[in-house]
Amino acid sequence: MLTLPTLPSSSPPGTVKDLVCGMNVDPIKTKHSAAHDGKDYFFCSAGCLEKFRREPEKYLAASSGGVFEPMASAPPKPFTAPTGAGIEYTCPMDPEIVRPSPGACPICGMALEPKTVSLDDAPNPELVDMKRRLRVAVVLTVPLLFFEMSAMVAPRLIDGIPPRLGLLAQLLLATPVVLWCGWPFFQRGWTSVKTRNLNMFTLIALGTGAAYLYSLGRTIGSLIPFLSKSFLSSPSPSSSHSPVHDVYFEAAAVITTLVLLGQVLELVARNRTGGAIRALLGLAPKTARLVHADGTDEDVPIERLKIGDRVRVRPGERVPVDGRVLEGTSAVDESMITGEPVPVAKKAGDAVTGATVNGNGALVIEALKVGGDTVLAQIVRMVSDAQRSRAPIQRLADRVAAVFVPVVILVAALTFAIWALVGPEPRFVHALVNAVAVLIIACPCALGLATPMSIMVAMGRGAAAGVLFKDAAALERLEKVDTLVVDKTGTLTEGKPKISLVRPAPGLQEDALVRFAACLERGSEHPLAAAVVKLAMERHLQLAPPSEFRAFPGRGAQALVEGHQVAVGSLSLFEANLSSLSSPFSPGLIAEADAARAKGQTILFVAVDGKPAGFLGAADPIRPSTRAAIAAMHDLEIRVVMLTGDAKATAEAVAKELGIDSVEAGVLPAGKAEVVARLKSEGRIVAMAGDGINDAPALAAADVGIAMGTGTDVAIQSAGVTLVGGDLAGLLRARRLSRATIRNIRQNLFFAFLYNSLGVPLAAGVLYPFFGLLLSPIIASAAMSLSSVSVITNALRLRRTDL
């Protein structure tokens, strides 16, 4: 839960300190904020904000104030499908606003929505309230509208009703609609004035309030002869304008009703944007079959499971937690996590993910991750956070919205003045009607919703397809990428190499060579090291622990094994780092190694006590989806560069087989980021895909870092995009989603700008001198409500995007 920090006594309540100049800043009012290391900081001006962005550590070291930060004392909670209790509420347009209960955003006035999507079936209280007000408004507005339409279309229907009685009836019908049904709009409009954050509700309150107060004054003037004669000059019976027709109760009531309808439709549509996350949450099993030490089973709530528990998963059941198979074989459908439709075979020792569906076999698994640490929980958190982030493309809408409402109020005032001075009779009536129409039609809700609604839907759609974006900026940048840099091992290949060639030097047995190499490699996490150790285990060799271990990043390692100095690595390890070899590797041995490299094998040379002992050849199968993914990248005109620490011959063999455009071989971990930086300096927009710790610097340096979900946590944290399935086919889905989302956002922004660009002049009456056309405030209200709904409806189309 986010909360304001403890503030020094010099800071007024509800403010935080600007870290640059020391001024007290209201987080709600200021428009200058920056996120750093997961925390939000607020500033008094753009100058202070820019200084902080240039040197954040300098100002953070000097002060710890000015930040919304997590409560340190809050213990981590186990992950369960969220319910309505304890949910925080935030604004889709202003995600920095977080409240413990439903309400309205103090900045834009929109209804807050749950920060975390919930499985709770309890209705949205804001939606319930708006529906209740809408029902009352419709019941009272329909007769009011019928009365007004009858007066214009079929006046004989109401000829027998005295004018002042008609006025009184309209007053009695309209007052509850405007003052009770529309009360939230006046509240939010007044809040916007108090906080100096003028928004759509400022315009609605001004428009409906002006129409109602004018009509109320006319009614009082007609009912009280003294006021009528002295101030309002009530029309005489011979006047062509009956007092019944000079009031706008029906306009105020219909505007209120239409805005309420728009709010209800908007809330319903916004609720649907969380459908993908809600579907993911629904996948989590509520119970698990716990296997006790005596072999008996017991169905227990999922919350009771802890790490190390054994769980039985029967055919057709969902896997309750992330774990490892202990017994049994089966095929598990992982499509809801990875987006891949083909079930994956599982046997003892294989990893399984919570919420996936077991096939026909029975499994017993060991729980390795429970609660909030499971993959599903992390996906839900990541998507929820990403949905609230702001895309760079939104800056345009933000800049327009900052000045839009004041400009609209000015335009409405000018409209009123021009019509009141030079308009046709009745001038005051025309001035009021057109000014109200300008205020109502210009509500900037569609403009504000254009980007965040598309982002929310896209993040949910990506999660359902196994593509996770860290934030909206990564989603937007991916659409512009023209160069893809890929690591070889674990990205293009399966990352599970097998030793396929053992070539000892003369005088040494194969098992001896394998044993020396495996003793050294047993402490390493590198996939090649694991392959060597696995081969030794398959040959039932006894391994001794290494000592004096020394690693040479990107080249190999050296250690003492049973009194022997053993070194394993690339040829460059012995040429650059271990030049003390008593004799070099023989030309014949190197020629055999080169031949194996040409076939795509990775070579590990081995030396014992300074003498060549032979080499091992490792083959890492290429992922089945890689070839098609690379071809699809070329169809999208994306240049593919392979970046690897392998020897050039091995890398080029793989690149030739896959049709990769360029190869950067023999690159050390520190050099991967340099290659990415060089490509960026050439003007390219670079995405980097990798899965290991050594890829993390390059992932962070790229315009878009793409981590394989099967990789390390460090790589995933450094990346902007995570492919849960762990292959490049997921990158194609991410690219398609990025392009579809940005196109959708541009459509929304275009429509919003076009709507306001055309609507405001029409409402002001620019067509009246030429065609005698005026835009009724009622039509303006309907157009305003439908514009917001149309933007959200367009955003919801992303749920059907073919990935």
Coordinates of N, CA and C in Angstrom, one line a residue, residues 310-506:
R310 N 4.6 -31.8 -0.6 CA 4.3 -32.7 -1.8 C 2.8 -32.6 -2.1
V311 N 2.6 -32.4 -3.4 CA 1.2 -32.2 -3.9 C 0.9 -33.2 -5.0
R312 N -0.3 -33.9 -4.9 CA -0.7 -34.8 -6.0 C -1.6 -34.0 -7.0
V313 N -1.3 -34.2 -8.2 CA -2.1 -33.5 -9.3 C -2.7 -34.6 -10.2
R314 N -4.0 -34.8 -10.1 CA -4.6 -35.9 -10.9 C -4.9 -35.4 -12.3
P315 N -5.2 -36.4 -13.2 CA -5.4 -36.0 -14.6 C -6.6 -35.0 -14.7
G316 N -6.3 -33.9 -15.6 CA -7.3 -32.9 -15.8 C -7.3 -31.8 -14.8
E317 N -6.6 -31.9 -13.7 CA -6.5 -30.9 -12.7 C -5.5 -29.8 -13.0
R318 N -5.7 -28.6 -12.4 CA -4.7 -27.6 -12.5 C -3.6 -27.8 -11.5
V319 N -2.4 -27.5 -11.9 CA -1.2 -27.5 -11.0 C -1.4 -26.4 -10.0
P320 N -1.4 -26.7 -8.7 CA -1.7 -25.6 -7.7 C -0.5 -24.6 -7.4
V321 N 0.7 -25.1 -7.6 CA 1.9 -24.2 -7.2 C 3.0 -24.5 -8.2
D322 N 4.0 -23.6 -8.2 CA 5.2 -23.8 -9.0 C 6.0 -24.9 -8.3
G323 N 6.5 -25.9 -9.0 CA 7.3 -26.9 -8.4 C 8.0 -27.8 -9.4
R324 N 8.4 -28.9 -8.8 CA 9.2 -29.9 -9.6 C 8.6 -31.3 -9.5
V325 N 8.5 -32.0 -10.6 CA 7.9 -33.3 -10.6 C 8.7 -34.3 -9.9
L326 N 8.1 -35.0 -8.9 CA 8.8 -36.0 -8.2 C 8.5 -37.4 -8.7
E327 N 7.2 -37.6 -9.1 CA 6.7 -38.9 -9.6 C 5.8 -38.7 -10.7
G328 N 5.8 -39.7 -11.7 CA 4.8 -39.7 -12.7 C 5.3 -39.0 -14.0
T329 N 4.5 -39.2 -15.0 CA 4.7 -38.6 -16.3 C 3.4 -38.1 -16.9
S330 N 3.4 -37.0 -17.6 CA 2.2 -36.5 -18.2 C 2.6 -35.4 -19.2
A331 N 1.6 -34.9 -19.9 CA 1.7 -33.7 -20.8 C 0.9 -32.6 -20.2
V332 N 1.5 -31.5 -20.0 CA 0.9 -30.3 -19.3 C 0.6 -29.2 -20.3
D333 N -0.6 -28.7 -20.3 CA -1.0 -27.6 -21.1 C -0.6 -26.3 -20.4
E334 N 0.4 -25.6 -21.0 CA 0.9 -24.4 -20.4 C 0.5 -23.2 -21.2
S335 N -0.6 -23.3 -22.1 CA -1.0 -22.2 -23.0 C -1.4 -21.0 -22.2
M336 N -2.1 -21.1 -21.1 CA -2.6 -20.0 -20.4 C -1.4 -19.1 -19.8
I337 N -0.2 -19.7 -19.7 CA 0.9 -18.9 -19.2 C 1.8 -18.5 -20.3
T338 N 2.1 -19.4 -21.3 CA 3.1 -19.1 -22.3 C 2.4 -18.7 -23.7
G339 N 1.1 -19.0 -23.8 CA 0.5 -18.7 -25.1 C 0.7 -19.8 -26.2
E340 N 1.5 -20.8 -25.8 CA 1.8 -21.9 -26.8 C 0.8 -23.0 -26.6
P341 N 0.1 -23.5 -27.7 CA -1.0 -24.4 -27.6 C -0.6 -25.9 -27.4
V342 N 0.7 -26.2 -27.7 CA 1.1 -27.6 -27.7 C 1.5 -28.0 -26.2
P343 N 0.8 -29.1 -25.6 CA 1.2 -29.5 -24.3 C 2.7 -29.9 -24.2
V344 N 3.2 -29.7 -23.0 CA 4.7 -30.0 -22.8 C 4.8 -31.3 -22.0
A345 N 5.6 -32.2 -22.4 CA 5.8 -33.5 -21.7 C 6.6 -33.2 -20.4
K346 N 6.1 -33.8 -19.3 CA 6.8 -33.7 -18.0 C 7.1 -35.0 -17.4
K347 N 8.2 -35.1 -16.8 CA 8.6 -36.3 -16.1 C 9.4 -35.9 -14.8
A348 N 9.8 -36.9 -14.1 CA 10.5 -36.6 -12.8 C 11.7 -35.7 -13.1
G349 N 11.8 -34.6 -12.2 CA 12.8 -33.6 -12.4 C 12.5 -32.4 -13.1
D350 N 11.4 -32.5 -13.9 CA 11.0 -31.3 -14.7 C 10.2 -30.3 -13.9
A351 N 10.3 -29.0 -14.3 CA 9.6 -28.0 -13.6 C 8.2 -27.9 -14.1
V352 N 7.2 -27.5 -13.2 CA 5.8 -27.3 -13.6 C 5.4 -25.9 -13.0
T353 N 4.5 -25.3 -13.7 CA 4.1 -23.9 -13.3 C 2.6 -24.0 -12.8
G354 N 2.4 -23.3 -11.7 CA 1.0 -23.2 -11.2 C 0.0 -22.7 -12.2
A355 N -1.2 -23.2 -12.1 CA -2.3 -22.8 -13.0 C -2.3 -23.5 -14.3
T356 N -1.3 -24.2 -14.7 CA -1.3 -25.0 -15.9 C -2.1 -26.2 -15.7
V357 N -2.5 -26.9 -16.8 CA -3.5 -28.0 -16.7 C -2.8 -29.3 -17.0
N358 N -2.9 -30.2 -16.1 CA -2.3 -31.5 -16.2 C -3.1 -32.3 -17.3
G359 N -2.4 -33.2 -18.0 CA -3.0 -34.0 -19.0 C -3.6 -35.3 -18.4
N360 N -3.3 -36.4 -19.1 CA -3.8 -37.7 -18.7 C -3.1 -38.4 -17.7
G361 N -1.9 -38.0 -17.3 CA -1.1 -38.7 -16.3 C -1.3 -38.1 -15.0
A362 N -0.9 -38.9 -13.9 CA -0.9 -38.4 -12.5 C 0.5 -38.0 -12.1
L363 N 0.6 -36.8 -11.4 CA 1.9 -36.3 -11.0 C 1.9 -36.1 -9.5
V364 N 3.1 -36.3 -8.9 CA 3.3 -35.8 -7.6 C 4.5 -34.8 -7.7
I365 N 4.2 -33.5 -7.2 CA 5.2 -32.5 -7.4 C 5.6 -31.9 -6.0
E366 N 6.8 -31.4 -6.0 CA 7.3 -30.7 -4.8 C 7.1 -29.2 -5.0
A367 N 6.5 -28.6 -4.0 CA 6.2 -27.1 -4.1 C 7.5 -26.4 -3.9
L368 N 7.9 -25.6 -4.9 CA 9.1 -24.7 -4.8 C 8.8 -23.3 -4.6
K369 N 7.6 -22.8 -5.1 CA 7.2 -21.4 -5.0 C 5.7 -21.4 -4.7
V370 N 5.4 -20.7 -3.6 CA 4.0 -20.6 -3.2 C 3.6 -19.2 -3.0
G371 N 2.3 -18.9 -2.9 CA 1.8 -17.6 -2.6 C 2.2 -16.6 -3.7
G372 N 2.7 -15.4 -3.2 CA 3.1 -14.3 -4.1 C 4.3 -14.6 -4.9
D373 N 5.0 -15.7 -4.7 CA 6.3 -16.0 -5.5 C 6.0 -16.8 -6.7
T374 N 4.8 -17.3 -6.9 CA 4.5 -18.1 -8.1 C 4.5 -17.2 -9.4
V375 N 4.7 -17.9 -10.5 CA 4.7 -17.2 -11.8 C 3.4 -16.5 -12.0
L376 N 2.3 -17.1 -11.7 CA 1.0 -16.5 -12.0 C 0.9 -15.2 -11.1
A377 N 1.3 -15.2 -9.9 CA 1.3 -14.0 -9.0 C 2.1 -12.9 -9.6
Q378 N 3.3 -13.3 -10.0 CA 4.2 -12.3 -10.6 C 3.7 -11.7 -11.9
I379 N 3.0 -12.5 -12.7 CA 2.4 -12.0 -13.9 C 1.3 -11.0 -13.6
V380 N 0.5 -11.4 -12.7 CA -0.6 -10.5 -12.3 C -0.1 -9.1 -11.8
R381 N 0.9 -9.2 -10.9 CA 1.5 -8.0 -10.4 C 2.1 -7.1 -11.5
M382 N 2.9 -7.8 -12.4 CA 3.6 -7.1 -13.4 C 2.6 -6.4 -14.4
V383 N 1.6 -7.1 -14.7 CA 0.6 -6.6 -15.7 C -0.2 -5.4 -15.0
S384 N -0.6 -5.6 -13.8 CA -1.3 -4.5 -13.0 C -0.5 -3.3 -13.0
D385 N 0.8 -3.4 -12.6 CA 1.7 -2.2 -12.6 C 1.9 -1.6 -14.0
A386 N 2.0 -2.4 -15.0 CA 2.2 -1.9 -16.3 C 1.0 -1.2 -16.8
Q387 N -0.2 -1.7 -16.5 CA -1.4 -1.0 -16.9 C -1.5 0.4 -16.4
R388 N -0.9 0.7 -15.3 CA -1.0 2.0 -14.7 C 0.1 2.9 -15.1
S389 N 1.0 2.4 -15.9 CA 2.1 3.3 -16.4 C 1.7 4.2 -17.5
R390 N 2.5 5.2 -17.8 CA 2.1 6.2 -18.8 C 3.0 6.1 -20.0
A391 N 2.5 6.0 -21.2 CA 3.2 5.9 -22.4 C 3.7 7.3 -22.8
P392 N 4.9 7.4 -23.5 CA 5.4 8.7 -23.9 C 4.4 9.4 -24.9
I393 N 3.7 8.6 -25.7 CA 2.7 9.2 -26.6 C 1.6 10.0 -25.9
Q394 N 1.5 9.7 -24.6 CA 0.4 10.3 -23.8 C 0.8 11.8 -23.5
R395 N 2.1 12.1 -23.7 CA 2.5 13.5 -23.3 C 1.8 14.5 -24.1
L396 N 1.5 14.2 -25.4 CA 0.8 15.1 -26.2 C -0.6 15.4 -25.7
A397 N -1.3 14.4 -25.3 CA -2.7 14.6 -24.7 C -2.6 15.3 -23.4
D398 N -1.5 15.0 -22.6 CA -1.4 15.7 -21.3 C -1.1 17.2 -21.5
R399 N -0.3 17.6 -22.5 CA 0.0 19.0 -22.8 C -1.3 19.7 -23.2
V400 N -2.1 19.0 -24.1 CA -3.3 19.7 -24.5 C -4.3 19.8 -23.4
A401 N -4.5 18.7 -22.6 CA -5.4 18.8 -21.5 C -5.1 19.8 -20.5
A402 N -3.8 20.1 -20.3 CA -3.4 21.1 -19.3 C -4.0 22.5 -19.6
V403 N -4.2 22.8 -20.8 CA -4.7 24.1 -21.2 C -6.1 24.1 -21.8
F404 N -6.6 22.9 -22.0 CA -7.9 22.7 -22.8 C -9.1 23.3 -22.0
V405 N -9.3 23.0 -20.8 CA -10.5 23.4 -20.1 C -10.5 24.9 -19.9
P406 N -9.4 25.6 -19.5 CA -9.4 27.1 -19.4 C -9.7 27.7 -20.8
V407 N -9.2 27.1 -21.8 CA -9.5 27.7 -23.2 C -10.9 27.5 -23.5
V408 N -11.5 26.4 -23.2 CA -12.9 26.1 -23.5 C -13.8 27.1 -22.7
I409 N -13.5 27.4 -21.5 CA -14.3 28.3 -20.7 C -14.2 29.7 -21.3
L410 N -13.0 30.1 -21.8 CA -12.8 31.3 -22.5 C -13.6 31.4 -23.8
V411 N -13.6 30.3 -24.5 CA -14.4 30.2 -25.8 C -15.9 30.4 -25.5
A412 N -16.3 29.7 -24.4 CA -17.7 29.8 -24.0 C -18.1 31.2 -23.6
A413 N -17.2 31.9 -22.9 CA -17.5 33.3 -22.5 C -17.5 34.2 -23.7
L414 N -16.6 34.0 -24.7 CA -16.7 34.8 -25.9 C -17.9 34.5 -26.7
T415 N -18.3 33.2 -26.8 CA -19.5 32.8 -27.5 C -20.7 33.6 -26.9
F416 N -20.8 33.5 -25.6 CA -21.9 34.2 -24.9 C -21.9 35.7 -25.2
A417 N -20.7 36.3 -25.2 CA -20.6 37.8 -25.4 C -21.0 38.1 -26.8
I418 N -20.5 37.4 -27.8 CA -20.8 37.7 -29.2 C -22.3 37.5 -29.5
W419 N -22.9 36.4 -29.0 CA -24.3 36.2 -29.3 C -25.1 37.3 -28.5
A420 N -24.7 37.6 -27.3 CA -25.5 38.6 -26.6 C -25.4 40.0 -27.2
L421 N -24.3 40.3 -27.9 CA -24.1 41.6 -28.5 C -24.7 41.8 -29.9
V422 N -24.4 40.8 -30.7 CA -24.7 40.9 -32.1 C -25.6 39.8 -32.7
G423 N -26.0 38.9 -31.8 CA -26.9 37.8 -32.2 C -28.3 38.2 -32.5
P424 N -29.1 37.3 -33.1 CA -30.5 37.6 -33.3 C -31.3 37.5 -32.0
E425 N -32.5 38.1 -32.0 CA -33.3 38.0 -30.8 C -33.9 36.6 -30.7
P426 N -34.2 36.1 -29.5 CA -33.8 36.7 -28.2 C -32.3 36.5 -28.0
R427 N -31.5 37.6 -27.9 CA -30.1 37.5 -27.8 C -29.6 36.7 -26.6
F428 N -30.2 37.1 -25.5 CA -29.7 36.5 -24.2 C -29.9 34.9 -24.2
V429 N -31.0 34.6 -24.8 CA -31.3 33.1 -24.8 C -30.4 32.4 -25.8
H430 N -30.2 33.0 -27.0 CA -29.2 32.4 -27.9 C -27.8 32.3 -27.3
A431 N -27.4 33.4 -26.6 CA -26.1 33.4 -26.0 C -25.9 32.3 -25.0
L432 N -26.9 32.2 -24.1 CA -26.9 31.2 -23.1 C -26.8 29.7 -23.7
V433 N -27.7 29.5 -24.6 CA -27.8 28.1 -25.2 C -26.5 27.8 -25.9
N434 N -25.9 28.6 -26.6 CA -24.7 28.3 -27.4 C -23.5 28.2 -26.4
A435 N -23.4 29.0 -25.4 CA -22.4 28.9 -24.4 C -22.4 27.6 -23.7
V436 N -23.6 27.2 -23.3 CA -23.8 25.9 -22.6 C -23.4 24.8 -23.5
A437 N -23.8 24.8 -24.8 CA -23.4 23.8 -25.8 C -21.9 23.7 -25.9
V438 N -21.2 24.8 -25.9 CA -19.7 24.8 -26.0 C -19.2 24.1 -24.7
L439 N -19.6 24.5 -23.6 CA -19.1 23.9 -22.3 C -19.3 22.4 -22.3
I440 N -20.5 21.9 -22.8 CA -20.8 20.5 -22.7 C -20.1 19.7 -23.7
I441 N -20.0 20.1 -24.9 CA -19.5 19.3 -26.0 C -18.0 19.2 -25.9
A442 N -17.3 20.1 -25.2 CA -15.9 20.2 -25.2 C -15.3 19.4 -24.0
C443 N -16.0 18.6 -23.3 CA -15.5 17.8 -22.2 C -14.3 17.0 -22.7
P444 N -13.2 17.0 -22.1 CA -12.0 16.4 -22.6 C -11.8 14.9 -22.2
C445 N -12.9 14.3 -21.8 CA -12.8 12.9 -21.3 C -12.2 12.0 -22.3
A446 N -12.7 12.1 -23.5 CA -12.2 11.2 -24.6 C -10.7 11.3 -24.8
L447 N -10.2 12.6 -24.8 CA -8.8 12.9 -24.9 C -8.0 12.2 -23.8
G448 N -8.5 12.3 -22.6 CA -7.7 11.7 -21.5 C -7.7 10.2 -21.5
L449 N -8.8 9.6 -22.0 CA -9.0 8.2 -22.0 C -8.3 7.5 -23.2
A450 N -7.9 8.2 -24.2 CA -7.4 7.7 -25.4 C -6.3 6.7 -25.2
T451 N -5.3 7.1 -24.4 CA -4.1 6.3 -24.3 C -4.2 5.3 -23.2
P452 N -4.6 5.7 -21.9 CA -4.7 4.7 -20.8 C -5.6 3.5 -21.1
M453 N -6.7 3.7 -21.7 CA -7.6 2.6 -22.0 C -6.9 1.6 -22.9
S454 N -6.3 2.0 -24.0 CA -5.6 1.1 -24.9 C -4.5 0.4 -24.2
I455 N -3.7 1.1 -23.3 CA -2.6 0.5 -22.6 C -3.2 -0.6 -21.7
M456 N -4.2 -0.4 -21.0 CA -4.8 -1.4 -20.0 C -5.2 -2.6 -20.8
V457 N -5.9 -2.5 -21.9 CA -6.4 -3.6 -22.6 C -5.2 -4.4 -23.2
A458 N -4.2 -3.7 -23.8 CA -3.1 -4.3 -24.4 C -2.3 -5.1 -23.4
M459 N -2.1 -4.6 -22.2 CA -1.3 -5.3 -21.2 C -2.0 -6.6 -20.8
G460 N -3.3 -6.6 -20.7 CA -4.1 -7.8 -20.4 C -4.0 -8.8 -21.6
R461 N -4.1 -8.3 -22.8 CA -4.0 -9.2 -24.0 C -2.7 -9.8 -24.1
G462 N -1.6 -9.0 -23.8 CA -0.3 -9.6 -23.8 C -0.1 -10.7 -22.8
A463 N -0.6 -10.5 -21.6 CA -0.4 -11.4 -20.5 C -1.1 -12.8 -20.9
A464 N -2.2 -12.7 -21.6 CA -2.9 -13.9 -22.0 C -2.1 -14.7 -23.1
A465 N -1.2 -13.9 -23.8 CA -0.4 -14.5 -24.9 C 1.0 -14.8 -24.4
G466 N 1.3 -14.7 -23.1 CA 2.6 -15.0 -22.6 C 3.6 -13.9 -22.9
V467 N 3.2 -12.6 -23.1 CA 4.0 -11.5 -23.3 C 3.8 -10.5 -22.2
L468 N 4.8 -10.2 -21.4 CA 4.7 -9.3 -20.3 C 5.5 -8.0 -20.5
F469 N 4.9 -6.8 -20.4 CA 5.6 -5.6 -20.6 C 5.8 -5.0 -19.2
K470 N 7.0 -4.5 -18.9 CA 7.2 -3.8 -17.6 C 6.5 -2.5 -17.5
D471 N 6.3 -1.8 -18.6 CA 5.6 -0.5 -18.6 C 5.1 -0.2 -20.0
A472 N 4.4 0.9 -20.1 CA 3.8 1.3 -21.3 C 4.9 1.8 -22.3
A473 N 6.0 2.4 -21.7 CA 7.1 2.9 -22.6 C 7.7 1.8 -23.4
A474 N 7.9 0.6 -22.8 CA 8.4 -0.5 -23.5 C 7.5 -1.0 -24.6
L475 N 6.2 -0.9 -24.4 CA 5.2 -1.3 -25.4 C 5.3 -0.4 -26.6
E476 N 5.4 0.9 -26.3 CA 5.5 1.9 -27.4 C 6.8 1.8 -28.1
R477 N 7.9 1.6 -27.4 CA 9.2 1.6 -28.1 C 9.4 0.4 -29.0
L478 N 8.8 -0.8 -28.6 CA 9.0 -2.0 -29.4 C 8.4 -1.8 -30.8
E479 N 7.4 -1.0 -31.0 CA 6.8 -0.8 -32.3 C 7.8 -0.2 -33.3
K480 N 8.8 0.6 -32.7 CA 9.8 1.3 -33.6 C 11.1 0.5 -33.8
V481 N 11.3 -0.6 -33.2 CA 12.5 -1.4 -33.3 C 12.8 -1.8 -34.7
D482 N 14.1 -1.5 -35.2 CA 14.5 -2.0 -36.5 C 15.7 -3.0 -36.5
T483 N 16.2 -3.2 -35.3 CA 17.4 -4.1 -35.1 C 17.1 -5.0 -33.9
L484 N 17.3 -6.3 -34.1 CA 17.1 -7.2 -33.0 C 18.4 -7.9 -32.7
V485 N 19.0 -7.7 -31.5 CA 20.2 -8.4 -31.1 C 19.8 -9.6 -30.2
V486 N 20.3 -10.8 -30.6 CA 19.9 -12.0 -29.8 C 21.1 -12.7 -29.3
D487 N 21.0 -13.1 -28.1 CA 22.0 -14.0 -27.5 C 21.7 -15.4 -28.1
K488 N 22.8 -16.2 -28.3 CA 22.6 -17.5 -28.9 C 22.1 -18.6 -27.9
T489 N 22.8 -18.8 -26.9 CA 22.5 -19.9 -25.9 C 21.3 -19.5 -25.1
G490 N 20.3 -20.4 -25.2 CA 19.1 -20.1 -24.4 C 18.0 -19.2 -25.1
T491 N 18.5 -18.6 -26.2 CA 17.5 -17.7 -26.9 C 17.2 -18.3 -28.2
L492 N 18.3 -18.4 -29.1 CA 18.1 -19.1 -30.3 C 18.0 -20.6 -30.1
T493 N 18.8 -21.1 -29.2 CA 18.9 -22.5 -28.9 C 18.1 -22.8 -27.6
E494 N 18.0 -24.1 -27.3 CA 17.2 -24.5 -26.1 C 17.9 -24.2 -24.8
G495 N 19.2 -23.9 -24.9 CA 19.9 -23.6 -23.6 C 20.2 -24.8 -22.8
K496 N 20.1 -26.0 -23.4 CA 20.3 -27.2 -22.7 C 21.3 -28.1 -23.6
P497 N 22.6 -27.6 -23.7 CA 23.5 -28.3 -24.5 C 23.8 -29.7 -24.0
K498 N 24.2 -30.6 -24.9 CA 24.7 -31.9 -24.6 C 26.0 -32.2 -25.1
I499 N 26.9 -32.9 -24.4 CA 28.2 -33.2 -24.9 C 28.1 -34.3 -25.9
S500 N 28.4 -34.0 -27.1 CA 28.3 -34.9 -28.2 C 29.6 -35.5 -28.7
L501 N 30.7 -34.9 -28.3 CA 32.0 -35.3 -28.7 C 33.0 -35.2 -27.6
V502 N 33.7 -36.3 -27.4 CA 34.8 -36.4 -26.4 C 36.1 -36.8 -27.1
R503 N 37.0 -35.9 -27.1 CA 38.3 -36.2 -27.8 C 39.5 -35.9 -26.9
P504 N 40.0 -37.0 -26.3 CA 41.1 -36.9 -25.4 C 42.4 -36.8 -26.2
A505 N 43.4 -36.2 -25.5 CA 44.8 -36.1 -26.1 C 45.4 -37.5 -26.0
P506 N 46.4 -37.8 -26.9 CA 47.0 -39.2 -26.8 C 47.5 -39.5 -25.4

